[in-house]
Structure formats: structure tokens, C-alpha cells
mmCIF file of C-alpha atoms in Angstrom:
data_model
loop_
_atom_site.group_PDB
_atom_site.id
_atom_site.type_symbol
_atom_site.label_atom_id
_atom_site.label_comp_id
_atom_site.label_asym_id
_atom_site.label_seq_id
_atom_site.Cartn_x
_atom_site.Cartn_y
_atom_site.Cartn_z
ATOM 1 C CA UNK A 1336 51.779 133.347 52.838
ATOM 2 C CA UNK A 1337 49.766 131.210 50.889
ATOM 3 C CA UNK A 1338 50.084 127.455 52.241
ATOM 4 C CA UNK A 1339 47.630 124.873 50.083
ATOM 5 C CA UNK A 1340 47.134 121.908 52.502
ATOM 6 C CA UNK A 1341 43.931 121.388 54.533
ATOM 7 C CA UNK A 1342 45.638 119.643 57.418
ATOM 8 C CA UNK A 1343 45.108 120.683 61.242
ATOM 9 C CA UNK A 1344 47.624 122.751 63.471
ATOM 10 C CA UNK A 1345 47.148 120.684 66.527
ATOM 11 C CA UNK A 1346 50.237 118.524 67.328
ATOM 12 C CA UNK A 1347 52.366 120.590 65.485
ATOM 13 C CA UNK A 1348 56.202 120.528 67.242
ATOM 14 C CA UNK A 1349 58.617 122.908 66.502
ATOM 15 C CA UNK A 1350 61.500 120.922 65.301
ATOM 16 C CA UNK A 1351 61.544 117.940 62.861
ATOM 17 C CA UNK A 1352 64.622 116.939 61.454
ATOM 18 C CA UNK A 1353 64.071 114.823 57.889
ATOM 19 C CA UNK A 1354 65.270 111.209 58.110
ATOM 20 C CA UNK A 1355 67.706 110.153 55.727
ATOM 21 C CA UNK A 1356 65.801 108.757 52.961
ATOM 22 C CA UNK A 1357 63.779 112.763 53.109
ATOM 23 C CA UNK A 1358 66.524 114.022 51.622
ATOM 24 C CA UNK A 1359 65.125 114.628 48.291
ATOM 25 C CA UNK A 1360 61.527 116.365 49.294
ATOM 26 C CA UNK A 1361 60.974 120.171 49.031
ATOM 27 C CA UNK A 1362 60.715 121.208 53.009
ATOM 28 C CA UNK A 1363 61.888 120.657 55.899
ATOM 29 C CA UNK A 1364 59.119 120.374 58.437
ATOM 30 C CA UNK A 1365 55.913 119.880 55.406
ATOM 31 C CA UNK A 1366 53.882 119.404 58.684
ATOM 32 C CA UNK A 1367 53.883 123.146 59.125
ATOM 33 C CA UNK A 1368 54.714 124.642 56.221
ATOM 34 C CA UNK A 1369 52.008 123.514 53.806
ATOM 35 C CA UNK A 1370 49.295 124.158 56.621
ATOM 36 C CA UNK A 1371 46.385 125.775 55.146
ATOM 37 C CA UNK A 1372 45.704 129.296 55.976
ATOM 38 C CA UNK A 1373 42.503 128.525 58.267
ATOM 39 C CA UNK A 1374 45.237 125.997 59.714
ATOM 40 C CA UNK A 1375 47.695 128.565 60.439
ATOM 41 C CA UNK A 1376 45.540 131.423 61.491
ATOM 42 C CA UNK A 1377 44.129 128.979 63.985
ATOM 43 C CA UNK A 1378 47.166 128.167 65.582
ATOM 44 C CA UNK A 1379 48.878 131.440 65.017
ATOM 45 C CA UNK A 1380 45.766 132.732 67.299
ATOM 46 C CA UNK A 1381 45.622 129.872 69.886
ATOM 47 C CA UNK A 1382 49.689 130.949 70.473
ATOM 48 C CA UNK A 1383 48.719 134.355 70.569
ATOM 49 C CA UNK A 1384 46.501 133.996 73.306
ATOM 50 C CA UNK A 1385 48.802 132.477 75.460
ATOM 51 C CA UNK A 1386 51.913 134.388 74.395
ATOM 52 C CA UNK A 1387 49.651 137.547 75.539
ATOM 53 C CA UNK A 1388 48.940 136.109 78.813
ATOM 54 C CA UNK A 1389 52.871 134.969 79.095
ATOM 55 C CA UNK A 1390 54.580 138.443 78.417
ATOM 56 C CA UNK A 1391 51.376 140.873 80.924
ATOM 57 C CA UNK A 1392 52.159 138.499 83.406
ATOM 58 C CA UNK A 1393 55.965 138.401 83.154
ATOM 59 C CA UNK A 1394 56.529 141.807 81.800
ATOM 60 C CA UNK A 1395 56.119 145.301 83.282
ATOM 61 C CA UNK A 1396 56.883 147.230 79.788
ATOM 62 C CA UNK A 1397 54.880 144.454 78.466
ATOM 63 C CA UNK A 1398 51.629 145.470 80.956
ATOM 64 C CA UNK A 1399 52.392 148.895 80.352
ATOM 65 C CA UNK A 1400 50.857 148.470 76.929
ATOM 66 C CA UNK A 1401 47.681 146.639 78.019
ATOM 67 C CA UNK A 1402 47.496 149.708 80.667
ATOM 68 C CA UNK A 1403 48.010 152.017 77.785
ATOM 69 C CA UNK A 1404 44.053 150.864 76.575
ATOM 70 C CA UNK A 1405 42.856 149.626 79.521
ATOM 71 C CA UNK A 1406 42.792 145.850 78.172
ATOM 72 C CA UNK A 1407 44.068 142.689 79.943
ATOM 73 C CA UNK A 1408 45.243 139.219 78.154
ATOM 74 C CA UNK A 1409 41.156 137.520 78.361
ATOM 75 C CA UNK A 1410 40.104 140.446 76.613
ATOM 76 C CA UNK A 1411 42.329 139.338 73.055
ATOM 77 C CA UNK A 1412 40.347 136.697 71.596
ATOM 78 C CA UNK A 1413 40.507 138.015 67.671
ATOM 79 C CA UNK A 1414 43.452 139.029 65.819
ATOM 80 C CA UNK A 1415 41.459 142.283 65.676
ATOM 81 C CA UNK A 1416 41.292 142.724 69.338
ATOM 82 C CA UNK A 1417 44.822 142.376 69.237
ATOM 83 C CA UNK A 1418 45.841 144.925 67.068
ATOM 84 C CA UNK A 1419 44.483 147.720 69.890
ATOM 85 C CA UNK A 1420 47.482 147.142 71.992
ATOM 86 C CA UNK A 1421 50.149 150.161 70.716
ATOM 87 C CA UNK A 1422 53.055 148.939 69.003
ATOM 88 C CA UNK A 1423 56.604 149.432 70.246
ATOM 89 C CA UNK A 1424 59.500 150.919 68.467
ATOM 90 C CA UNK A 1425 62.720 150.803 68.383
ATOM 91 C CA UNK A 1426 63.022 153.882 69.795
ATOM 92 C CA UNK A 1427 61.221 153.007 72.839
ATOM 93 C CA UNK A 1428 62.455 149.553 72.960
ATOM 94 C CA UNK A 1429 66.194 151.748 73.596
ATOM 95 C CA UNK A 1430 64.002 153.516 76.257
ATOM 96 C CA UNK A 1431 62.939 150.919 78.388
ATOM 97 C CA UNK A 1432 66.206 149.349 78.234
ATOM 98 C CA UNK A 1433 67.570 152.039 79.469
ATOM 99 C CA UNK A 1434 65.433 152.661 82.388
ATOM 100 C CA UNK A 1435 65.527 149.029 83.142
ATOM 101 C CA UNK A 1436 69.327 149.437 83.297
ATOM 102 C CA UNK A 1437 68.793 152.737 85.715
ATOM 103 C CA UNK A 1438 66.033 151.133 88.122
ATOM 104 C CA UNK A 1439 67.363 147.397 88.406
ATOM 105 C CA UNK A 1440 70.354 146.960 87.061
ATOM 106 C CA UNK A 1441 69.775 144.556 84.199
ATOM 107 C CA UNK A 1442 68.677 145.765 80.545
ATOM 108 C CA UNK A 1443 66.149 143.233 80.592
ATOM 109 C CA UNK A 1444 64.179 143.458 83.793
ATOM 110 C CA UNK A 1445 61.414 145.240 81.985
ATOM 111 C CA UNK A 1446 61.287 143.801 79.048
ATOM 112 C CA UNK A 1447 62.723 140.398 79.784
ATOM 113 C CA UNK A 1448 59.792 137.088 80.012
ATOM 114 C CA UNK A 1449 62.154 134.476 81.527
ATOM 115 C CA UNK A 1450 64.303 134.236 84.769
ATOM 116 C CA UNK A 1451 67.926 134.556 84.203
ATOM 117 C CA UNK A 1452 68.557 131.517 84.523
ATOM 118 C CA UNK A 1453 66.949 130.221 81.740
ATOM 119 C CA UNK A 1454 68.527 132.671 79.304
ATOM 120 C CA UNK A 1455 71.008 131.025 77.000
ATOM 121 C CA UNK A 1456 72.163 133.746 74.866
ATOM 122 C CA UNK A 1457 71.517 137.626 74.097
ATOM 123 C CA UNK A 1458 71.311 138.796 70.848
ATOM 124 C CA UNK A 1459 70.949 142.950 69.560
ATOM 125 C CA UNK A 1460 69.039 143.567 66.702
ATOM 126 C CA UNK A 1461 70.952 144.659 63.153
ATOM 127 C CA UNK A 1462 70.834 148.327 63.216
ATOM 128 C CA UNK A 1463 74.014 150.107 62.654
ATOM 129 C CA UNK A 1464 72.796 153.522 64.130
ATOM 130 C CA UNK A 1465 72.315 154.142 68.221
ATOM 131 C CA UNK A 1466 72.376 152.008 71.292
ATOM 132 C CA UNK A 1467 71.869 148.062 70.621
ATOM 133 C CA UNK A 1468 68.561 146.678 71.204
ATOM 134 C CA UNK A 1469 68.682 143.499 72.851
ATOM 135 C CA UNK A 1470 66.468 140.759 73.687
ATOM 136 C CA UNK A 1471 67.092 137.411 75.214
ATOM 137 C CA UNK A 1472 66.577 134.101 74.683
ATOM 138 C CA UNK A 1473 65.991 130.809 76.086
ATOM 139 C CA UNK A 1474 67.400 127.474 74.806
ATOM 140 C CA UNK A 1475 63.845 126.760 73.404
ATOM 141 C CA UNK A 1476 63.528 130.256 71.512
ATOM 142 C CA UNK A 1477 67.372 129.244 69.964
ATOM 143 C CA UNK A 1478 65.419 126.127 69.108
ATOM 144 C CA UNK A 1479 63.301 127.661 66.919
ATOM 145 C CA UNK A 1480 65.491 130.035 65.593
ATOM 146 C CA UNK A 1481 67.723 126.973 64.525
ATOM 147 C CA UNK A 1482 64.607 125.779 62.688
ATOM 148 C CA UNK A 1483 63.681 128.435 61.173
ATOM 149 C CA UNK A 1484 66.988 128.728 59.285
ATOM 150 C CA UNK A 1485 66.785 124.905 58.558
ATOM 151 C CA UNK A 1486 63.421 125.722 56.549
ATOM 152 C CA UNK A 1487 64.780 128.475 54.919
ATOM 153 C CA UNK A 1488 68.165 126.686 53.236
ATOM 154 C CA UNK A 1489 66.433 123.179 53.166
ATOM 155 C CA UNK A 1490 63.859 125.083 50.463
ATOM 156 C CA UNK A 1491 67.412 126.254 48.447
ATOM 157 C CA UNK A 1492 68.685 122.731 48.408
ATOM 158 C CA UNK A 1493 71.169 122.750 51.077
ATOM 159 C CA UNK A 1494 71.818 119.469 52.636
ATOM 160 C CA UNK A 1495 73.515 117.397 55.129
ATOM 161 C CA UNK A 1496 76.874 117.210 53.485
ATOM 162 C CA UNK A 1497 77.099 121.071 52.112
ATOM 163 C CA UNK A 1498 79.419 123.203 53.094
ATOM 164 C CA UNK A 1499 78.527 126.748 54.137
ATOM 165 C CA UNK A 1500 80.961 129.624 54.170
ATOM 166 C CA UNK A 1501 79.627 132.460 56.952
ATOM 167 C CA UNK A 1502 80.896 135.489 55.728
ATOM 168 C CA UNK A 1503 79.120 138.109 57.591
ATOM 169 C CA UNK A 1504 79.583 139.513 61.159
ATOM 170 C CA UNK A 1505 80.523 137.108 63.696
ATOM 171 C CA UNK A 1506 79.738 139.785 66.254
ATOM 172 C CA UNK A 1507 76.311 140.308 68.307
ATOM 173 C CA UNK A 1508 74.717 140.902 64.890
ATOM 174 C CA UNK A 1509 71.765 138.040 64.457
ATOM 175 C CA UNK A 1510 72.922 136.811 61.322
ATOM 176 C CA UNK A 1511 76.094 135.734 63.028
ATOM 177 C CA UNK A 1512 76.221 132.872 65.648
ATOM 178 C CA UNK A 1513 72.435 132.201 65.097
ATOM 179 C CA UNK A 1514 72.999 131.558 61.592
ATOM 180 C CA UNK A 1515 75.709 129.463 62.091
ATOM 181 C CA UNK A 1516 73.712 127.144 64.457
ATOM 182 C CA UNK A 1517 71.006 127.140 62.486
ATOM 183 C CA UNK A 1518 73.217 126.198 59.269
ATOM 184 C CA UNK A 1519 74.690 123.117 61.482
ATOM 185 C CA UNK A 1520 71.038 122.092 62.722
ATOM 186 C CA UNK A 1521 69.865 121.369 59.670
ATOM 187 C CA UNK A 1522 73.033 119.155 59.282
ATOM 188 C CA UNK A 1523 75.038 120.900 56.664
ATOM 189 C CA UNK A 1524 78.603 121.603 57.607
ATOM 190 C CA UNK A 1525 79.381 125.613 58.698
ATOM 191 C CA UNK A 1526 82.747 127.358 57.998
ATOM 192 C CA UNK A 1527 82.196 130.507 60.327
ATOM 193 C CA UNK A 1528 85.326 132.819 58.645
ATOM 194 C CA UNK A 1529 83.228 135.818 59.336
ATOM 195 C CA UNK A 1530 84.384 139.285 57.688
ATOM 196 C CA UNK A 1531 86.299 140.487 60.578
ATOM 197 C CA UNK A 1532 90.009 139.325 58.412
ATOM 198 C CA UNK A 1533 89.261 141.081 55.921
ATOM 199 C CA UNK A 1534 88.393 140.140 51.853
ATOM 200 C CA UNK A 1535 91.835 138.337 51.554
ATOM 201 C CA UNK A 1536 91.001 135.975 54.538
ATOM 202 C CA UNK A 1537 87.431 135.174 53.287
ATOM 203 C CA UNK A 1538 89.214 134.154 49.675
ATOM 204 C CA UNK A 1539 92.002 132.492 51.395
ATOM 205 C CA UNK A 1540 89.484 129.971 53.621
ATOM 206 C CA UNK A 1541 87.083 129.722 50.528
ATOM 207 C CA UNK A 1542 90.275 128.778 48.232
ATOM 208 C CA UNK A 1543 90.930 125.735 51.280
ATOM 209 C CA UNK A 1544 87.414 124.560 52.582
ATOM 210 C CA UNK A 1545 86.077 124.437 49.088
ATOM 211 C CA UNK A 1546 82.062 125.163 50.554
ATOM 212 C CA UNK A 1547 79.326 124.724 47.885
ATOM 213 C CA UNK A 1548 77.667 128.071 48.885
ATOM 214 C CA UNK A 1549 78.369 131.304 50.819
ATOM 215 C CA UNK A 1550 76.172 133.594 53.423
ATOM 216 C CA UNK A 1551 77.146 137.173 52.569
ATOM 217 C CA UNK A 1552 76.005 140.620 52.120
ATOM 218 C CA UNK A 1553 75.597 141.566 48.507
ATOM 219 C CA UNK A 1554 77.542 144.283 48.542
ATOM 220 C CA UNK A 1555 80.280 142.363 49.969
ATOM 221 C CA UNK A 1556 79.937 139.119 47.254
ATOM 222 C CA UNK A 1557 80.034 142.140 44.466
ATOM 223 C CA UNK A 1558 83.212 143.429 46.130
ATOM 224 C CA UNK A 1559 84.768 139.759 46.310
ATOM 225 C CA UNK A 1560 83.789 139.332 42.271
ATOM 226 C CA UNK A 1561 86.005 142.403 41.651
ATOM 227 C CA UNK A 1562 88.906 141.596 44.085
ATOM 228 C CA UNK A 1563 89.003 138.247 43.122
ATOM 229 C CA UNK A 1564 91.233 138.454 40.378
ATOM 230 C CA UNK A 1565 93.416 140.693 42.106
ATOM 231 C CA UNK A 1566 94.310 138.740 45.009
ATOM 232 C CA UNK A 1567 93.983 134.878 43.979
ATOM 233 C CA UNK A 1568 94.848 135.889 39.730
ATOM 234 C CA UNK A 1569 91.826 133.428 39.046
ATOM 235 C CA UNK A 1570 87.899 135.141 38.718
ATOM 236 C CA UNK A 1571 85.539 134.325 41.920
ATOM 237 C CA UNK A 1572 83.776 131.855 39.480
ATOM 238 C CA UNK A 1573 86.457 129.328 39.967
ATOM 239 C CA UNK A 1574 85.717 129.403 43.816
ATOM 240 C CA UNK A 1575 83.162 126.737 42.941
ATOM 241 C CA UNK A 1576 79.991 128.149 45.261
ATOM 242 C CA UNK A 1577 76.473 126.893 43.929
ATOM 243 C CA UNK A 1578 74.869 129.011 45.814
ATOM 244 C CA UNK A 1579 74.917 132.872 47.272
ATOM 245 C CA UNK A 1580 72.983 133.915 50.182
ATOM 246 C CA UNK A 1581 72.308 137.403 50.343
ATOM 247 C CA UNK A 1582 71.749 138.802 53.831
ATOM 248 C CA UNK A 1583 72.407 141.621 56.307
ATOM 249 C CA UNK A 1584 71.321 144.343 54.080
ATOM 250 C CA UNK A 1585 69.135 145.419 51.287
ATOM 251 C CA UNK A 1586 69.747 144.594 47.526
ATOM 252 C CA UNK A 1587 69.399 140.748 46.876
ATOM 253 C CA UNK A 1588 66.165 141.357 45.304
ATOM 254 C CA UNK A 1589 67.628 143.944 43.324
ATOM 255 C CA UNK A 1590 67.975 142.442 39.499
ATOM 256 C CA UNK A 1591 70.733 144.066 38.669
ATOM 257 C CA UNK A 1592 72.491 142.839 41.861
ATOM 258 C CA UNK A 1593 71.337 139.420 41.202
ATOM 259 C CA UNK A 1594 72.269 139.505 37.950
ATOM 260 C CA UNK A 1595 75.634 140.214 38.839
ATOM 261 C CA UNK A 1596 75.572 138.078 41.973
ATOM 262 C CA UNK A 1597 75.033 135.064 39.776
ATOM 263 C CA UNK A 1598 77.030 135.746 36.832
ATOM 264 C CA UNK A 1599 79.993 136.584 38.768
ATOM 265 C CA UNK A 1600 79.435 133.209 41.464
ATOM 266 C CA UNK A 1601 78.065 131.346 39.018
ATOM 267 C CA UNK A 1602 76.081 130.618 41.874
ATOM 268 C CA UNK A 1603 71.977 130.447 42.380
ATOM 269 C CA UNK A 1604 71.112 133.607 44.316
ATOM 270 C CA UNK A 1605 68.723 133.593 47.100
ATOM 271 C CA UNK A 1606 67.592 136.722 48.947
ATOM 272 C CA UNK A 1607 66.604 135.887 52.852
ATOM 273 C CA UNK A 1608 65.769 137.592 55.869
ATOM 274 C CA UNK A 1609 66.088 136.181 59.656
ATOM 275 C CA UNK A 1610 69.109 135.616 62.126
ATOM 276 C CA UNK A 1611 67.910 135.102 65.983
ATOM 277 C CA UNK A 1612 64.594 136.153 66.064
ATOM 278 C CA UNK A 1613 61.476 134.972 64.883
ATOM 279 C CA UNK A 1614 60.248 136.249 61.160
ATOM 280 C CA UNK A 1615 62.112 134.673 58.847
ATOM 281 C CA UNK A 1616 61.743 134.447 54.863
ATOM 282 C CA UNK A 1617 63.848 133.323 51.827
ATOM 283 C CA UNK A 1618 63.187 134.099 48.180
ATOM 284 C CA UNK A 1619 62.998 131.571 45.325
ATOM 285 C CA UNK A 1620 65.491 131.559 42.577
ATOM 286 C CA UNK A 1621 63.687 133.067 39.905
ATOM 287 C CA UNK A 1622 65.400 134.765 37.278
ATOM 288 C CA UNK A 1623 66.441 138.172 38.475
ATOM 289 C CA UNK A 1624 63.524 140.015 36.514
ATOM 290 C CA UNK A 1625 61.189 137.602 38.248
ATOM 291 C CA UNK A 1626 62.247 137.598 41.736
ATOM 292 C CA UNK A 1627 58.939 139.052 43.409
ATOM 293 C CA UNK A 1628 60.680 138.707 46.897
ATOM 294 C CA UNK A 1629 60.536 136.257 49.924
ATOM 295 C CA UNK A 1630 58.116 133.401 51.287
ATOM 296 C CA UNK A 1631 57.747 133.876 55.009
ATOM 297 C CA UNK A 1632 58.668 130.559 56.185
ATOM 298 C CA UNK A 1633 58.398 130.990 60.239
ATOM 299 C CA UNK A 1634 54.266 132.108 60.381
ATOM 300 C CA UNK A 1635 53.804 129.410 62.911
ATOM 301 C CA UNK A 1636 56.123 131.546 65.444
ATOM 302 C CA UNK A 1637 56.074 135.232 64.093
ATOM 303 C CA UNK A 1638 52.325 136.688 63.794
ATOM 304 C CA UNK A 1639 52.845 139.442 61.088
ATOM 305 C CA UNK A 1640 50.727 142.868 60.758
ATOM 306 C CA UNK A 1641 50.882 145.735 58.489
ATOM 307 C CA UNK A 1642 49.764 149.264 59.597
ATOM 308 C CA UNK A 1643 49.635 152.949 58.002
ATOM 309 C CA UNK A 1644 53.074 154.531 59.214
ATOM 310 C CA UNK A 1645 51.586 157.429 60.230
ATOM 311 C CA UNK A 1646 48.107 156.192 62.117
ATOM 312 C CA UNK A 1647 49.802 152.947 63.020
ATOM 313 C CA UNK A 1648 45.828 151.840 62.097
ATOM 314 C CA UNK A 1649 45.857 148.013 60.876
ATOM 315 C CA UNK A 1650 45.731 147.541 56.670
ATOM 316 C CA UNK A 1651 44.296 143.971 55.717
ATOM 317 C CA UNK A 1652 46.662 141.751 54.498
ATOM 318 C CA UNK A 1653 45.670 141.507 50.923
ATOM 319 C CA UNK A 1654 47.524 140.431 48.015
ATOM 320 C CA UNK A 1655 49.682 143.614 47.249
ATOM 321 C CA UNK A 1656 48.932 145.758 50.282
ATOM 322 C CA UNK A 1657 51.864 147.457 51.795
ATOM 323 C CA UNK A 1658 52.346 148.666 55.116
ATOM 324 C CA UNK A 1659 54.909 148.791 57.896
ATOM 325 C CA UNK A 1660 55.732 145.848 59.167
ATOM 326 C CA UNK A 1661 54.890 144.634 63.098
ATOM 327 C CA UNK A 1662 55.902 141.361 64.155
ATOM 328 C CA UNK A 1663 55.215 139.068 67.739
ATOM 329 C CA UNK A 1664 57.192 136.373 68.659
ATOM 330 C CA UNK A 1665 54.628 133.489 69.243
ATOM 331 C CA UNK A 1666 55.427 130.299 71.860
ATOM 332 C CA UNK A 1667 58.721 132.701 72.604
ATOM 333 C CA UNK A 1668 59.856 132.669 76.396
ATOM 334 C CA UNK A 1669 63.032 135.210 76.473
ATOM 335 C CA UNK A 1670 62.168 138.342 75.281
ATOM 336 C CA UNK A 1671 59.420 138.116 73.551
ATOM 337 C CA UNK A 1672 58.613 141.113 70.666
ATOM 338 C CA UNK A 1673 54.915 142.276 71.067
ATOM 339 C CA UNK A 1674 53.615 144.252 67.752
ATOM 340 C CA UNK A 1675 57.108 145.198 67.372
ATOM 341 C CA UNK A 1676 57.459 148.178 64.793
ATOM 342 C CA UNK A 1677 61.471 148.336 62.885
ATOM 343 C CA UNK A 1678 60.370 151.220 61.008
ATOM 344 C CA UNK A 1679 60.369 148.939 57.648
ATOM 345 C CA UNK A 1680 57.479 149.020 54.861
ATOM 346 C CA UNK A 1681 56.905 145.772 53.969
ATOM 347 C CA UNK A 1682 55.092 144.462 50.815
ATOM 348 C CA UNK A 1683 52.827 141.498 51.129
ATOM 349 C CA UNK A 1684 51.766 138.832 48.121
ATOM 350 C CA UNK A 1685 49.000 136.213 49.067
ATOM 351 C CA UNK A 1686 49.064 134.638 45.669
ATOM 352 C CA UNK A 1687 50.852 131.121 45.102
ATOM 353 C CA UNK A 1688 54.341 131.882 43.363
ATOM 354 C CA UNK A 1689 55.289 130.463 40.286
ATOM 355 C CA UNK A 1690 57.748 128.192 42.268
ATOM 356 C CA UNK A 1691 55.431 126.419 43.965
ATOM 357 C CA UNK A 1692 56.837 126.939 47.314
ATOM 358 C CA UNK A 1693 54.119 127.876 50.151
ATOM 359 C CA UNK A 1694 54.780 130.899 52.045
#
């Protein structure tokens, strides 16, 4: 969160794919991601103020939460004025779908921004535990998404050419088919094995595609180190990945994972965050002592707040504050999140990182 550049939001488009000869600069869309912060906060609140006005008027559960403070969309015009609006949980998100379901048939008639006929694809969130929360989304929210995730791997060094294994959850889980679209967006080449075979599978395809780098969890790329051996007689280091993703779970900022992420790829190891929504982040590759976690690379779709868990009252975000995190999907049209609470503390650094990436 801690873009350099002095130059203006306005005219900013969502998706900008490098030409050719771009190939060997640091970002994908520099345009956005080395806005300043006055830049960014300035655009982040002129999308605000229409998203607002988007989901009251599109949105009973949306309204609801206006109605809970007696405010209406012309009455947000700070960030400040925003953060009265009460934040929704998962908890109640399960709620609403629920009594959307009951009342009108449809899990998203509540909730849900955009006809139905502009919905391309449904996604539920990651959680393991209780009903699916699901949101929808239109072909221009899986256009962001897609560039998110080009931002994210373009900063690793992924290009047009690489080849990706996808070994997480092919099912509704975000990191899934959003990934995968994302991964081919940017141009590099996806293998979508998925973990659904089983380890032996995932070996098998890596033995025959030959990617340069592999989308996992961590504690599944620790289990492949170990059965490596055991079903191909040759150590996962010969599988010839550059670089590890670690996603789906919590760990790839761990050291010691890292550590043994790396040493038993021989890969670079890169933390991340983001499947088909909109806040998105990926860490450097620092040395797994150094690794300080992720630069939020999506700020000009995803506003981010932190508040006190228990007051839910706004904390400033300062270099080291921590908080729970609430996110809203800015310029979003499917289901759009509106200081949406997962329950997850969330520590914040404002101060450039020592790789020089913004963010």
C-alpha cells in the first residue's frame, strides 16, 4: 500500500495487457499500480460513491444497511462517512441467502446487483465450515478478477510462454476456475490437474507437461516433497518448477514452510491471496526470515478497512496497525461485497518494501 508515482487516476481502465516488447518491465498494468496514494484514494473514493449508489438502489440487504443508520448513498462523501454503514458477516451473509432462497426463490435476490442475465458465473467463498456463501458475477467483474491475477504473477515473473500447474480445487472454491482464467489472461499457458486424482496424478501430469511453476497449498507442496520419492524414485526437485505458489490456506509466510517449500522445489516461493473476488495480494520473494507478507495489488477495485473485532469501530491504517479486515468490491456489478467482515485480523505495512514493488 505504498505506490510512489504522482500520476492521476482519471482514465484509468481495468485491463491492459503488455505488448510484446513489455515483456521485461516489473508490472503489468504500471498505470495503476504505481499510482500515488492521493491518486488512489481519489479514485478508490470517486468508485465508492457510485458503487454505494449501485448496490442501495439494486439491493434490498444492501438498503437494509443504509436503513440500519438512517443514511442514503448522497450522504457518503468521505471514506469516514462510509465506515458508519454496519459491516456484514459471514454469518449474516448465510442469513440473507437463506431468506432470499425462502421468499423468492433465488439465493441472490437480496443480495444480488445485476439481472440474471448478466451473471456469468457464481462463485462461494473458501470456507470449509457451514453453508457456501455465494456471490455472483458479471463478465466485467470476471474481467477484473482475470486482471487481478495477471498483476499478481506478472510481479513473480510469469510470462507468456510459462507453464502453470493448478493444483488446488477445481471445485466452486475461488482459487479454482478463476485462477485458471486469470493464469491464461495474462497469457501464460494453464495445466488445470486440480487435486481431485489424488498426489500420484498431480506427479504423473507434472512428470509430462513439464510447467515452470505450480499453484498449490503449502501443505500439499510439503506432502508432494515427501511422496515424491516414493512414487516417481526421483526427489520433487527434479520436477523442474521455478516457482511455488502458495494459496488456499495459511502458512506460505511461515519461514519454516518457505524454507522447506524452496529447498525441497528448488523453486522461488511466493505467498498470495485472491481467487474470484476482488482483494488480491502476492508477497515478494524475500528470503524466508524476511518475508514481511503481501503487497495488495487490486486497491483500485477492493477499498480495504480495518476495525476493532469487538467494537467493529474503524483503526487508521497506519504502518503496523492491525485490525480485522473489511473489504468492498469497487466498479463491481454482480454481487457486490459492502464492508464485508471474514472474521480475519489482518496486519497492514505502509512502508516501501525492500523489493521495491508498490503495494
Amino acid at each position: 500500500m505504498s505506490g510512489t508515482s504522482g500520476k492521476r487516476a482519471a482514465g484509468v481502465r481495468a485491463a491492459r495487457e503488455p505488448a510484446a516488447g513489455d515483456r521485461g518491465r516489473r508490472l503489468w498494468n504500471e498505470a495503476v499500480e504505481t499510482l500515488s496514494r492521493d491518486a488512489i484514494a481519489e479514485l478508490q473514493l470517486q468508485r465508492l460513491k457510485q458503487q454505494v449508489r449501485y448496490n442501495y438502489d439494486r439491493s434490498p440487504a444492501h438498503r437494509r444497511k443504509f436503513d440500519e443508520v438512517g443514511a442514503r448513498p448522497e450522504d457518503i462523501r468521505s471514506f469516514e462517512d462510509f465506515s458508519r454503514i454496519p459491516v456484514m458477516t459471514k454469518d449474516e451473509h448465510r442469513r440473507v441467502q437463506q431468506e432470499s432462497l425462502e421468499r423468492h426463490g433465488s439465493p441472490f435476490a437480496l443480495l444480488g446487483c445485476a439481472a440474471p442475465e448478466e451473471i456469468v458465473r457464481i462463485n462461494a467463498t473458501s470456507g470449509t465450515t457451514g453453508v457456501p456463501t455465494l456471490y455472483t458475477l458479471t463478465a466485467h467483474d470476471v474481467a477484473i478478477v482475470n486482471e487481478m491475477h495477471a498483476r499478481k504473477y506478472w510481479r513473480a515473473g510469469i510470462r507468456p510462454g510459462h507453464v502453470m500447474l493448478q493444483a488446488l480445487s477445481l471445485s466452486m472454491f475461488t482459487g479454482g476456475l478463476p485462477l485458471s482464467q486469470g493464469i491464461m489472461h495474462l497469457g501464460a499457458c494453464v495445466v488445470p490437474v486440480g487435486i481431485e486424482g489424488g498426489t500420484k496424478r498431480v506427479i504423473d501430469i507434472a512428470r509430462i507437461t513439464r510447467p515452470h511453476a505450480i499453484v498449490a497449498t503449502p501443505s500439499f507442496g510439503q506432502y508432494l516433497i515427501e511422496e515424491a520419492p516414493r512414487l516417481t524414485g526421483r526427489p520433487a526437485s527434479e520436477l523442474g518448477l521455478r516457482w511455488f505458489f502458495c494459496a488456499g490456506e495459511g502458512g506460505g509466510g511461515d519461514p519454516e514452510v518457505r524454507r522447506a517449500l524452496a529447498d525441497g522445489f528448488g523453486a522461488r516461493v511466493f505467498d498470495h491471496t485472491g481467487g474470484g473476488h476482488a482483494f488480491h495480494g502476492i508477497s515478494c520473494d524475500a528470503p524466508a526470515e524476511d518475508c514481511a507478507g503481501m503487497h495488495f495489488v487490486s486497491e483500485d477495485h477492493c477499498l480495504l478497512e480495518l476495525v476493532d473485532p469487538a467494537t467493529r469501530a474503524p483503526i487508521a491504517l497506519r504502518h503496523g496497525a492491525i485490525g480485522e479486515m473489511v473489504f468492498t468490491f469497487l466498479d463491481w456489478r454482480g454481487g457486490p461485497f459492502m464492508r464485508y467482515a471474514l472474521g480475519d485480523l489482518l496486519q497492514v505495512w505502509t512502508e516501501p518494501c525492500a523489493c521495491g514493488m508498490p503495494g
